CSV table of C-alpha atoms in Angstrom, one decimal:
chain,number,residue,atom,x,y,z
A,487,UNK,CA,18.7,7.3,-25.2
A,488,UNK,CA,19.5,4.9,-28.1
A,489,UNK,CA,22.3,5.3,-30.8
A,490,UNK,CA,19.8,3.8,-33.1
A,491,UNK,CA,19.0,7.0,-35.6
A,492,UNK,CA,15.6,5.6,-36.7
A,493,UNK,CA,14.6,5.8,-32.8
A,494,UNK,CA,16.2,9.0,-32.7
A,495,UNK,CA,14.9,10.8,-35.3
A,496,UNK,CA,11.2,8.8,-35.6
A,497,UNK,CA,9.9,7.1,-38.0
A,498,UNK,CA,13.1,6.2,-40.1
A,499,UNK,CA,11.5,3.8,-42.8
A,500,UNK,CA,8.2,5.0,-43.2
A,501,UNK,CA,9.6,8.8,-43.6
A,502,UNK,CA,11.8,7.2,-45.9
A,503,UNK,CA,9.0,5.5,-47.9
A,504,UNK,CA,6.7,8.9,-47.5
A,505,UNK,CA,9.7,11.4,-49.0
A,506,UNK,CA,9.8,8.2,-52.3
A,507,UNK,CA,6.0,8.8,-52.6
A,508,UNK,CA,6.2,12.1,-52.7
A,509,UNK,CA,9.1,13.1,-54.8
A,510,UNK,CA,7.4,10.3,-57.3
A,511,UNK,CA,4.0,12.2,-56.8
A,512,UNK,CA,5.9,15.5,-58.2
A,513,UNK,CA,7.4,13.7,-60.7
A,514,UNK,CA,4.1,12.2,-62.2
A,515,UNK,CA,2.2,15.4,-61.7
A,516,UNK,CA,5.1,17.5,-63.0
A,517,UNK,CA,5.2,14.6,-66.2
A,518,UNK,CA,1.1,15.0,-67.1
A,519,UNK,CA,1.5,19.2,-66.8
A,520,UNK,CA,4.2,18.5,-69.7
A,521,UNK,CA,2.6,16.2,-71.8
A,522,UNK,CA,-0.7,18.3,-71.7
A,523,UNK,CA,1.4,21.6,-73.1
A,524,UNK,CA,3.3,19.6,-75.2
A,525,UNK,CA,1.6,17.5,-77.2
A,526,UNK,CA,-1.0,20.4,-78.9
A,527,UNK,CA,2.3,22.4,-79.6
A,528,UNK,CA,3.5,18.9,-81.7
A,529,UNK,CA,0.5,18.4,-83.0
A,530,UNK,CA,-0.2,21.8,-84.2
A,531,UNK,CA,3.9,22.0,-85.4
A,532,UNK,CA,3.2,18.9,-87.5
A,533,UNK,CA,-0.3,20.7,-89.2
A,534,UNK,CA,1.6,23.4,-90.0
A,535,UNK,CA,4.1,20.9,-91.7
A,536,UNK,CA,2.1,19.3,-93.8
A,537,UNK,CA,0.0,22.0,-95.2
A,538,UNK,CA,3.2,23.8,-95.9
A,539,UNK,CA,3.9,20.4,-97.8
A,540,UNK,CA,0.6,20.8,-99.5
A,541,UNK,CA,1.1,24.5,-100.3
A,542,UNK,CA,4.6,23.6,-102.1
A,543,UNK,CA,2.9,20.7,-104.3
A,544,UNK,CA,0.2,23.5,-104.9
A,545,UNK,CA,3.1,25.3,-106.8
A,546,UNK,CA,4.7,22.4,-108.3
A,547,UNK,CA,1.8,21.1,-110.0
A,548,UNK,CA,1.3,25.0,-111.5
A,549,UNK,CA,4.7,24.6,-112.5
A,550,UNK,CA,4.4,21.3,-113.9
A,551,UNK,CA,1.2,22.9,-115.9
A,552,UNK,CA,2.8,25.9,-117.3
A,553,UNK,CA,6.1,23.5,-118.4
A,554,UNK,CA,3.1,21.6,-120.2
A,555,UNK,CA,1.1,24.7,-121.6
A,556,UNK,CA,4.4,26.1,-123.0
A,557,UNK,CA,5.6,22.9,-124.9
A,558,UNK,CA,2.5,23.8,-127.0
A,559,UNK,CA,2.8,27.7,-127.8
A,560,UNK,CA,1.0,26.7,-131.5
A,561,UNK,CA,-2.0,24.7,-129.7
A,562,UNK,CA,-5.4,26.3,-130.6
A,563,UNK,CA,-7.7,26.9,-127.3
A,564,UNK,CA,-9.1,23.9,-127.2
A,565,UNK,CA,-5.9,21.7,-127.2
A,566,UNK,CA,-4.4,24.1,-124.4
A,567,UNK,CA,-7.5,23.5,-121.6
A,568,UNK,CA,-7.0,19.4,-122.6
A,569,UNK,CA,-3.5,20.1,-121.8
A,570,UNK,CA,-4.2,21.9,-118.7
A,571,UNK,CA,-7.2,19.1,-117.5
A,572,UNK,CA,-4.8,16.6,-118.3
A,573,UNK,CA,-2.4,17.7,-115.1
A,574,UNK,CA,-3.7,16.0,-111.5
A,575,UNK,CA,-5.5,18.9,-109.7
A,576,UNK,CA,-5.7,21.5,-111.9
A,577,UNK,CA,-9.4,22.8,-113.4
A,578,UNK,CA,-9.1,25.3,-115.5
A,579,UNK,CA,-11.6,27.8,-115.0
A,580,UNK,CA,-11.3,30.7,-118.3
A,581,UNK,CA,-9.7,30.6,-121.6
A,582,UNK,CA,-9.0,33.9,-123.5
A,583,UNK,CA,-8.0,33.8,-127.4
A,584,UNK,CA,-6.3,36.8,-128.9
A,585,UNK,CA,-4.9,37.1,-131.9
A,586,UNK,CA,-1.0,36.0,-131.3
A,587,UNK,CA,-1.9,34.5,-127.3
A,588,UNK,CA,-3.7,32.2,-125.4
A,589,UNK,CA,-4.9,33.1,-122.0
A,590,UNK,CA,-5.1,30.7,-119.2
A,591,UNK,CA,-6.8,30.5,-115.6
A,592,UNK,CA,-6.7,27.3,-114.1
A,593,UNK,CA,-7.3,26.2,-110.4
A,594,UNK,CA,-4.7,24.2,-108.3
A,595,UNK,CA,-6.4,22.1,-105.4
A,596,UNK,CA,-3.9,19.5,-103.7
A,597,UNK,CA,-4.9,17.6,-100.4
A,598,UNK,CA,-2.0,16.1,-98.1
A,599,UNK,CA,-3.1,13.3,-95.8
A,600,UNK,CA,-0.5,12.1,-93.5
A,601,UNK,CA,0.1,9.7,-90.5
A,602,UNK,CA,1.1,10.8,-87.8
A,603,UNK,CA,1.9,10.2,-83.9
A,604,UNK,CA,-1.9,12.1,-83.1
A,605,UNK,CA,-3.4,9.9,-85.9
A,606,UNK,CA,-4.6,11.6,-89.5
A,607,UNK,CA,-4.0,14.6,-90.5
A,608,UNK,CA,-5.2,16.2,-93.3
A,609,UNK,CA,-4.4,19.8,-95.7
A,610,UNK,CA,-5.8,21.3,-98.3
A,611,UNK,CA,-4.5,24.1,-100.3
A,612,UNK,CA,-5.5,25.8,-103.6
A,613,UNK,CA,-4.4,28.1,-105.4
A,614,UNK,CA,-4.9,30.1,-109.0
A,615,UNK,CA,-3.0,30.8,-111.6
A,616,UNK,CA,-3.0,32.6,-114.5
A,617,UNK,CA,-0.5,31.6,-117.9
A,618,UNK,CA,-0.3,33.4,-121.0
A,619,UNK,CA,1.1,31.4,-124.1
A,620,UNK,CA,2.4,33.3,-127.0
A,621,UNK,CA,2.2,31.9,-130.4
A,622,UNK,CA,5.5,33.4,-131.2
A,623,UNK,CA,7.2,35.4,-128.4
A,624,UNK,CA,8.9,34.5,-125.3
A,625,UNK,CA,6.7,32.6,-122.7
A,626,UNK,CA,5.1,34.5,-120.4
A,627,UNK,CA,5.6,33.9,-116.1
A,628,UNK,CA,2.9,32.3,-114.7
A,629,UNK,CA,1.1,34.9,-112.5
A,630,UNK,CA,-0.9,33.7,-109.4
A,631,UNK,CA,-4.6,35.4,-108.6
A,632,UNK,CA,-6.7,35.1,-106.0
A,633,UNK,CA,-9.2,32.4,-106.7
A,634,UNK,CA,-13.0,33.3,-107.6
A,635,UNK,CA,-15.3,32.1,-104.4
């Protein structure tokens, strides 16, 4: 019998170098199982991102049009919808005249497009609103509806 443990126990190197393979197989496999659940869940997290993104502009830009609609309260109709068009995104869809207020529906559509680590991506988000603007009184809140299909 030898004292030599590779002729002892058999094989010595190559179970060595089969074990290596092996654990690096595992490791490979276990690497692509990862990136394949992964990489949807990122993807999908940074979608959700950016149309939240676009959904917060959506109400900035009604914001920025009712801060514009108000600065006028003595505008006639006409003036008010130029006001209105004049804001990026918005389209104003009805204008109602009373006698001591103007009535406002207007349509905010904002699209996000963004770079990212899967490429593209792209949101969309729109939203209506609805601003009344008093000759005289107080300014109304802006109210959001549901848009018209």
């Amino acid at each position: 019998m030898s004292d030599n443990p590779q002729v002892r126990y058999g094989g010595g190197n190559s179970a060595r170098v089969r074990r290596r393979l092996l654990a690096g197989t595992a490791l490979v496999v276990l690497a692509a199982l990862t990136a394949t659940v992964a990489l949807p869940l990122l993807r999908d997290r940074s979608q959700q991102r950016l149309e939240r993104r676009a959904e917060r502009e959506v109400t900035a830009t009604a914001q920025r049009t009712r801060a514009a609609l108000l600065a006028e309260p003595a505008a006639r109709e006409t003036t008010l919808r130029d006001i209105a068009d004049a804001v990026a995104g918005v389209e104003v869809l009805t204008v109602e005249a009373g006698a001591a207020e103007v009535r406002l529906v207007f349509r905010v559509r904002v699209a996000k497009t963004a770079a990212s680590v899967f490429g593209w991506q792209r949101a969309t988000a729109e939203a209506c609103f609805a601003q009344v603007v008093r000759r005289a009184a107080a300014p109304a809140a802006l109210e959001r509806l549901p848009c018209p299909a």
